[in-house]
Short mmCIF file of C-alpha atoms in Angstrom, two decimals:
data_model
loop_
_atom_site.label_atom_id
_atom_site.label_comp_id
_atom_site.label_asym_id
_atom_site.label_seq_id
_atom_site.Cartn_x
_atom_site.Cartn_y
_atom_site.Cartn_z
CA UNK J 1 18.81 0.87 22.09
CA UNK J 2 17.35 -1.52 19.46
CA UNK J 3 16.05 -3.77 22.46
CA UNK J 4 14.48 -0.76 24.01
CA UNK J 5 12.77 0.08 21.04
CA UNK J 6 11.66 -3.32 20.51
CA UNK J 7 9.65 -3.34 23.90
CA UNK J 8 8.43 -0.45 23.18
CA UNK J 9 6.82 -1.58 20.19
CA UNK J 10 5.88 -5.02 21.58
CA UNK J 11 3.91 -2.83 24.46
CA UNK J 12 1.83 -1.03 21.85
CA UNK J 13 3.80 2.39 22.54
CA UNK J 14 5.52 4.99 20.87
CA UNK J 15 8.76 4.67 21.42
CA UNK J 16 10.95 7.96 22.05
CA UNK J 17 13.12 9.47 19.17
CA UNK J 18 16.45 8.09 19.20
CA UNK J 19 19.60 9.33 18.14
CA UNK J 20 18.47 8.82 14.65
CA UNK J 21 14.98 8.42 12.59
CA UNK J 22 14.65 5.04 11.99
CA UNK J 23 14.95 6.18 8.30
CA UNK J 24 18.42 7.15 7.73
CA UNK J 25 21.40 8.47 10.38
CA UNK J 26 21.49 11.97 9.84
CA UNK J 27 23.09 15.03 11.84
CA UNK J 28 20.99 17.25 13.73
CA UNK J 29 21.81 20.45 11.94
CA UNK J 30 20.92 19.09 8.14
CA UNK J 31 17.37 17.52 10.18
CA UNK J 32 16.47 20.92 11.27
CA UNK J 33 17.00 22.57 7.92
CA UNK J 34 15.53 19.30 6.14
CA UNK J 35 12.10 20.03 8.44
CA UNK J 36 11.93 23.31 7.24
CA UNK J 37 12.35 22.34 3.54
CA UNK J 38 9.62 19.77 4.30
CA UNK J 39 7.17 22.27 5.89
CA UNK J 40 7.72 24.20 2.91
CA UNK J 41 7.26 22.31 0.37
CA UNK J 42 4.41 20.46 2.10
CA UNK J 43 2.72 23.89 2.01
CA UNK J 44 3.23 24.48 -1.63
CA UNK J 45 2.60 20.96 -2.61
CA UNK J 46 -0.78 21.41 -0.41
CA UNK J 47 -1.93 24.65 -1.84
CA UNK J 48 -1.20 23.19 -5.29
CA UNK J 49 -3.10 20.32 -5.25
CA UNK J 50 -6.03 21.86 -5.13
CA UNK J 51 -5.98 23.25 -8.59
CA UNK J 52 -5.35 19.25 -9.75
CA UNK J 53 -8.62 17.95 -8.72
CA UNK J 54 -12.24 18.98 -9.10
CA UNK J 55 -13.58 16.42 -6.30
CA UNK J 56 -13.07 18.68 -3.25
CA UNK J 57 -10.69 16.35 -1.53
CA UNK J 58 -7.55 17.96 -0.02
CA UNK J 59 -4.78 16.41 2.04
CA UNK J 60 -3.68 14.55 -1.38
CA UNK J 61 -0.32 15.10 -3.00
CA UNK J 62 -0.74 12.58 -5.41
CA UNK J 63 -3.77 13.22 -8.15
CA UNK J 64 -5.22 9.86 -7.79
CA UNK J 65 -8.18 8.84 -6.38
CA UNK J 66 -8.47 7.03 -2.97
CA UNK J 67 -7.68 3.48 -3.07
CA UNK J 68 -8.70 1.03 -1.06
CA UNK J 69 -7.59 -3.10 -0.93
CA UNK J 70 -8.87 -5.96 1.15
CA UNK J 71 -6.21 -8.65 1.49
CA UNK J 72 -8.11 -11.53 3.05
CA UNK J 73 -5.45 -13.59 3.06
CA UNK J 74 -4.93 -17.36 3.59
CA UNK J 75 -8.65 -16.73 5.74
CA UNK J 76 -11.87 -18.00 5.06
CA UNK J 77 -14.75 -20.58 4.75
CA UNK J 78 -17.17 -20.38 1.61
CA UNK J 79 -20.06 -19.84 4.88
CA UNK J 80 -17.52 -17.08 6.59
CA UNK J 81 -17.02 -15.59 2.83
CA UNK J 82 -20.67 -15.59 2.12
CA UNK J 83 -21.64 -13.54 4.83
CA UNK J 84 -18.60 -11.08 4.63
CA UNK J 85 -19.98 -10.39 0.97
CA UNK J 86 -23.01 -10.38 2.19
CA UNK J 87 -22.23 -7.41 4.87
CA UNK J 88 -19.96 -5.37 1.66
CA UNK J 89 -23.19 -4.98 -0.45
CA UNK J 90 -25.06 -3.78 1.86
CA UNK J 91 -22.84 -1.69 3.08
CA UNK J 92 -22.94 2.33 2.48
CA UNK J 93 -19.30 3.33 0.90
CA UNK J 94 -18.40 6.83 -0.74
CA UNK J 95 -18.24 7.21 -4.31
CA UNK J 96 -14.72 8.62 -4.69
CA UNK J 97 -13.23 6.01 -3.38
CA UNK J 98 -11.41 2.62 -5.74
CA UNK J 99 -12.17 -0.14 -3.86
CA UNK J 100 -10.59 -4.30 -3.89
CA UNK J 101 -10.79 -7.16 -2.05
CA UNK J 102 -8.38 -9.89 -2.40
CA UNK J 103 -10.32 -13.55 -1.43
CA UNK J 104 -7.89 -17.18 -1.77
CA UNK J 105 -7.91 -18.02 -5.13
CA UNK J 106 -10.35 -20.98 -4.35
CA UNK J 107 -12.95 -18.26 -3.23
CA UNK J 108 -12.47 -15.73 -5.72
CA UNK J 109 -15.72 -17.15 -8.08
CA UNK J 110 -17.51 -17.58 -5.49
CA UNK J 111 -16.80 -13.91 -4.25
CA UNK J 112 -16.96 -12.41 -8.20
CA UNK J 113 -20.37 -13.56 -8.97
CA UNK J 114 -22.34 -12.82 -5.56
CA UNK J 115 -20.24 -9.28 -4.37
CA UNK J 116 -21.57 -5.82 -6.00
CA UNK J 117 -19.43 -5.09 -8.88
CA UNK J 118 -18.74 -1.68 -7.00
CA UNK J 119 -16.34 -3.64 -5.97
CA UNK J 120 -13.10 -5.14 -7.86
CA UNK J 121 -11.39 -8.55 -7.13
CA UNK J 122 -7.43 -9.13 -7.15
CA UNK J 123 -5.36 -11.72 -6.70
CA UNK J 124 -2.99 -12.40 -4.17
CA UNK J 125 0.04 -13.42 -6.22
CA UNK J 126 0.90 -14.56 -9.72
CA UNK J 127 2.78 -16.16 -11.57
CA UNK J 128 6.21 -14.54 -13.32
CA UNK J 129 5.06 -15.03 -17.11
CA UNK J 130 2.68 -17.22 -18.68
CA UNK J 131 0.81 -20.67 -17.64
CA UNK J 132 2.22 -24.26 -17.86
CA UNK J 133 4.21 -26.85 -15.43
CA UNK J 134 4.64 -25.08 -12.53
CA UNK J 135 3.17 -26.91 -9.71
CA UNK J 136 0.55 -24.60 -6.98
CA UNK J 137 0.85 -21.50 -9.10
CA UNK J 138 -1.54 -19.16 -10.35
CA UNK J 139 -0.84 -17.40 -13.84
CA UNK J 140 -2.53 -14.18 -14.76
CA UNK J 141 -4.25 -15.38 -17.45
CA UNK J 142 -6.34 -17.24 -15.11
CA UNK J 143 -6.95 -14.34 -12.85
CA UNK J 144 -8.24 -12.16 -16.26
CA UNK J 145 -10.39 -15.40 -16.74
CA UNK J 146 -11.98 -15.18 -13.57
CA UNK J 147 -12.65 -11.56 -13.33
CA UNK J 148 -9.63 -9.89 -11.52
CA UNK J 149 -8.56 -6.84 -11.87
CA UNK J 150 -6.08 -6.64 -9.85
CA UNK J 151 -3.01 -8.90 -8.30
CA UNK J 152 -1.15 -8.01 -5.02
CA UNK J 153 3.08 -8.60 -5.26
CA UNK J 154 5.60 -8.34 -3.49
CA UNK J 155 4.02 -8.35 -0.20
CA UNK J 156 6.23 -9.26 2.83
CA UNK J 157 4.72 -12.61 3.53
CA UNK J 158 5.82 -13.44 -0.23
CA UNK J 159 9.18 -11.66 0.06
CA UNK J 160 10.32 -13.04 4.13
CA UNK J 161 8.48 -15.97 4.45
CA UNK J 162 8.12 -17.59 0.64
CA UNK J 163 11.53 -15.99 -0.25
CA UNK J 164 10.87 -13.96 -3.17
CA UNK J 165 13.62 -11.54 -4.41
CA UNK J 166 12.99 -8.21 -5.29
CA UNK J 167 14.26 -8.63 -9.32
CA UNK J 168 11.82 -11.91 -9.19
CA UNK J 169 8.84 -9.67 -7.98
CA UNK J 170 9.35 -7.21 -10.31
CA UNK J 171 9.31 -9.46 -13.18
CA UNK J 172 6.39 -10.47 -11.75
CA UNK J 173 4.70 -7.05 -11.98
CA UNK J 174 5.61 -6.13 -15.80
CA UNK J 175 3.95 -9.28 -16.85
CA UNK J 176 1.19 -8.86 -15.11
CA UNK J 177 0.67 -5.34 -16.38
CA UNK J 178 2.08 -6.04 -19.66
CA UNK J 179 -1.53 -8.52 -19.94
CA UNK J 180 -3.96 -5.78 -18.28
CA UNK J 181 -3.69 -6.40 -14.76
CA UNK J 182 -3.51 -4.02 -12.59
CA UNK J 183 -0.52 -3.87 -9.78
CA UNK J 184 -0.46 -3.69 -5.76
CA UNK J 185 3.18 -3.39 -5.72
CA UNK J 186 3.99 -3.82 -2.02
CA UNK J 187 7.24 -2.35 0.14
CA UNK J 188 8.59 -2.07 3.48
CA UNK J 189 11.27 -2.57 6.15
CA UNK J 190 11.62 -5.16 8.60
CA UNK J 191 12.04 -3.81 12.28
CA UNK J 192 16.00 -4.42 12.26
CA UNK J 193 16.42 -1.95 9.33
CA UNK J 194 14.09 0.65 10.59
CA UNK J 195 16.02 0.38 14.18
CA UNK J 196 19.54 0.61 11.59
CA UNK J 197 18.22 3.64 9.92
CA UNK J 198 17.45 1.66 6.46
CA UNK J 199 14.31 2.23 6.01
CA UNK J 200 14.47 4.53 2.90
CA UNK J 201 17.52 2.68 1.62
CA UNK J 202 15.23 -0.57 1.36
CA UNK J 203 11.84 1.28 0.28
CA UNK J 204 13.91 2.67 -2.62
CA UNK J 205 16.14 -0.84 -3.52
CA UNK J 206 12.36 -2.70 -3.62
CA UNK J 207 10.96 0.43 -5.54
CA UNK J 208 13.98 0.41 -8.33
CA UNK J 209 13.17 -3.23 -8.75
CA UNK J 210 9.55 -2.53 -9.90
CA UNK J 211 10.83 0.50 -11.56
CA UNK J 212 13.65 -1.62 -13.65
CA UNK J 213 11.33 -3.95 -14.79
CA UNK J 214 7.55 -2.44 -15.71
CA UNK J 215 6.44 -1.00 -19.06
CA UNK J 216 4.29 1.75 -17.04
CA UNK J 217 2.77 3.11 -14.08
CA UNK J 218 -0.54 3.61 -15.73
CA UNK J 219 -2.03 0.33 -13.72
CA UNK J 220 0.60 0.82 -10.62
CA UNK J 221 -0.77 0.94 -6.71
CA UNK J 222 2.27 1.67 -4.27
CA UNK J 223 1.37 -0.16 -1.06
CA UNK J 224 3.88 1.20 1.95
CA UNK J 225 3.63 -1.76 4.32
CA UNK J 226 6.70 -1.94 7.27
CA UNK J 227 6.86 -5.23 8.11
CA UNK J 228 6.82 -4.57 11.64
CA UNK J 229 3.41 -3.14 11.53
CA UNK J 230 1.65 -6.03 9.83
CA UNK J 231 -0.34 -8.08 12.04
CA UNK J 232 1.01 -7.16 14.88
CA UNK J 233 -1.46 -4.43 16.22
CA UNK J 234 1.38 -2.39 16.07
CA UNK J 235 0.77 0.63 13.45
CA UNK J 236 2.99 2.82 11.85
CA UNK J 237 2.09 6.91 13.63
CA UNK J 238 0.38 8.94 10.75
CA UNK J 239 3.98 11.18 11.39
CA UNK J 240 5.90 7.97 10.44
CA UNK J 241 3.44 6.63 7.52
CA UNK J 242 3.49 10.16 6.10
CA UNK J 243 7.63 10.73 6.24
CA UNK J 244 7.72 7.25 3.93
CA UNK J 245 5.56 7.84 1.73
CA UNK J 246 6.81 11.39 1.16
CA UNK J 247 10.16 9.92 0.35
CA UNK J 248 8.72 7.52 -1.95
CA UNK J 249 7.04 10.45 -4.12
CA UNK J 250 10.31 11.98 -4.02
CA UNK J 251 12.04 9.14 -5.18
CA UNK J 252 9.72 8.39 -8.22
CA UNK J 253 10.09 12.15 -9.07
CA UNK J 254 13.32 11.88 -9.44
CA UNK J 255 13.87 8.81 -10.78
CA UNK J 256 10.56 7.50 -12.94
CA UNK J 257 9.29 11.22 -13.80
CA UNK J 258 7.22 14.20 -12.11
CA UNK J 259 3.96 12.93 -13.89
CA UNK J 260 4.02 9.97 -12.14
CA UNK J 261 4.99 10.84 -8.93
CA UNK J 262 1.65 12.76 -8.91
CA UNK J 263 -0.31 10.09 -10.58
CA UNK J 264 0.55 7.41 -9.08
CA UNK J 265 -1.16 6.50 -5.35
CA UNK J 266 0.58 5.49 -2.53
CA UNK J 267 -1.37 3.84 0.29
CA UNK J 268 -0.53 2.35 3.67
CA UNK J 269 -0.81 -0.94 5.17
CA UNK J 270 -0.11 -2.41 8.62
CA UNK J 271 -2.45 -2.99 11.44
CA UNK J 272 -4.91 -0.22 9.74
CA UNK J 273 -8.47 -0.36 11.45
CA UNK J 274 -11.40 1.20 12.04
CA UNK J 275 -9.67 3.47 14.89
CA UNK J 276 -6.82 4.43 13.59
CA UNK J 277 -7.67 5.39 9.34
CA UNK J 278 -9.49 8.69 9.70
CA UNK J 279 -5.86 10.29 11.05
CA UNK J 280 -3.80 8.59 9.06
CA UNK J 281 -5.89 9.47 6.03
CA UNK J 282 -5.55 13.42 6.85
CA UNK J 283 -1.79 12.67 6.07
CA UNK J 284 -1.63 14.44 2.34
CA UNK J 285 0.99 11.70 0.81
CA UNK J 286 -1.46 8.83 1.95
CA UNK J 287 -3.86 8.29 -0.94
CA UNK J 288 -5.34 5.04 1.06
CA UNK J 289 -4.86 1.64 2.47
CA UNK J 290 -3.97 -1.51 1.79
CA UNK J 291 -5.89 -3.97 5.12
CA UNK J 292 -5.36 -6.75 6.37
CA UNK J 293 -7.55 -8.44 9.50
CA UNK J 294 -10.04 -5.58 9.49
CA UNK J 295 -11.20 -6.03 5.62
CA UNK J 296 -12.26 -9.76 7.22
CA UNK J 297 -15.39 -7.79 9.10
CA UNK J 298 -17.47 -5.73 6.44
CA UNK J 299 -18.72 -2.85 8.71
CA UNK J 300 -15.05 -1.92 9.33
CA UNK J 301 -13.42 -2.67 6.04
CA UNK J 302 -16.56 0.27 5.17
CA UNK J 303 -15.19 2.66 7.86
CA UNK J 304 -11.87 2.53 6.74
CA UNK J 305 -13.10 2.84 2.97
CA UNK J 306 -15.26 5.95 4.29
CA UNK J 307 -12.03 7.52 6.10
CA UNK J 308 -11.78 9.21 2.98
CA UNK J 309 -14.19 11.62 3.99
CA UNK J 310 -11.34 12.63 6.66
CA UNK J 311 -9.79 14.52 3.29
CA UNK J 312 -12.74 16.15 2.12
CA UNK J 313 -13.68 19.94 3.41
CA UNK J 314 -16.96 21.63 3.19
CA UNK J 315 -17.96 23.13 -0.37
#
């Protein structure tokens, strides 16, 4: 089964339900009643959340407002960078949107002093605590210096490839919000643990770790990214995106607090383009997207910023 699954995904297709979600092994009976719970209380939550916000945007469980990040990556010239900014200011983007790009460090001056300051700047990863001898790192003292805002952790590449542990990242976080940065705090499952039903079970071990560690949510982006999906063309169905990311709310209900569980916005990332974000937006528990490839090309990073138009209904 999980090789069947796997060429399913590697051919760009959905792959058929198996025998159990991908999210956890359940029986059939407690899925049908847990579908109907889910209906329900997507109905509720939907009706309700239109007495939270005056800004005629439905589709939105959470109360924030739409987020959208740019992770450029390890990508770049200072000529390719120039001409990216270039294409964001002129760019057309909706108001009600929060929107951050995330340049290489060595580009992030260049990119603060020429981009629009519609838009904010973030880092890409920081350091645990505060400056000194430790070799290639970036503290977040420097990032305040240079005019972020923001700082990206715990993303995959940084967990899988660089080997950061989920206690580490979270330490990671409270300092950085503890000295006024905001947080991208990223999660997701790798393809062997959504194929052995784990998917929640590791969303909510990388969640406790941020949970554990920082002073408040106040400053906090949740940034659902399976692992699988990232650079790989291979994205996550709204269905799938939007059965995460309901389980994450659920989870910070019951274990953070109610308040932020609505507050606190919980976006998607993982092969997200200019194709695909208007239906996964419609999905009420997505509250944006964190990109990847696409935020390299301007006029799509502002489709993707404008799919939040895809919530909005007429007045």
């Amino acid at each position: 089964m999980a090789s069947s699954l796997t060429a399913q995904i590697s051919c760009g297709t959905q792959p058929s339900a198996p025998s159990f979600s991908g999210l956890r092994r359940t029986c059939p009976k407690l899925d049908a009643a847990v579908s109907f719970s889910h209906r329900v209380n997507s109905s509720i939550r939907l009706v309700s959340s239109s007495h939270r916000s005056p800004r005629g945007v439905v589709a939105m469980a959470g109360s924030g407002k739409f987020f959208v990040g740019g992770n450029w990556k390890c990508n770049g010239t200072k000529d390719s960078i120039a001409k990216l900014v270039s294409d964001l200011n002129s760019a057309s983007l909706e108001a009600d949107v929060d929107v951050v790009v995330s340049p290489p460090f060595v580009y992030i001056d260049q990119v603060k002093s020429s981009l629009s300051d519609r838009i904010e700047i973030s880092g890409q990863n920081s350091w645990v605590g505060k400056g000194g001898a430790f070799t290639g790192e970036i503290s977040v003292e420097q990032l305040k210096d240079i005019g972020c805002k923001w700082v990206i952790l715990g993303h995959s590449e940084r967990r899988h490839v660089i080997g950061e542990q989920d206690e580490f990242i979270g330490k990671k976080a409270a300092y950085a919000l503890s000295e006024g940065l905001g947080v991208i705090a990223c999660i997701g499952e790798k393809l062997e643990e959504r194929e052995a039903g784990k998917t929640f079970d590791v969303c909510f071990q990388q969640l406790k770790a941020f949970a554990d560690a920082v002073p408040s949510w106040d400053k906090v982006v949740v940034a659902y990214e399976p692992v699988w999906a990232i650079g790989t063309g291979k994205v996550a169905s709204p269905q799938q995106a939007q059965e995460v990311h309901v389980a994450v709310r659920d989870w910070l209900k019951k274990n953070v607090s109610e308040e932020v569980a609505s507050k606190t916005r919980i976006i998607y990332g993982g092969s997200v383009n200019g194709g695909n974000c208007a239906e996964l937006a419609k999905e009420e528990d997505i509250d944006g997207f964190l990109v990847g490839g696409a935020s390299l090309k301007g006029p799509e990073f502002a489709t993707i910023v404008n799919s939040v138009t895809s919530k909005k209904v007429a007045a």
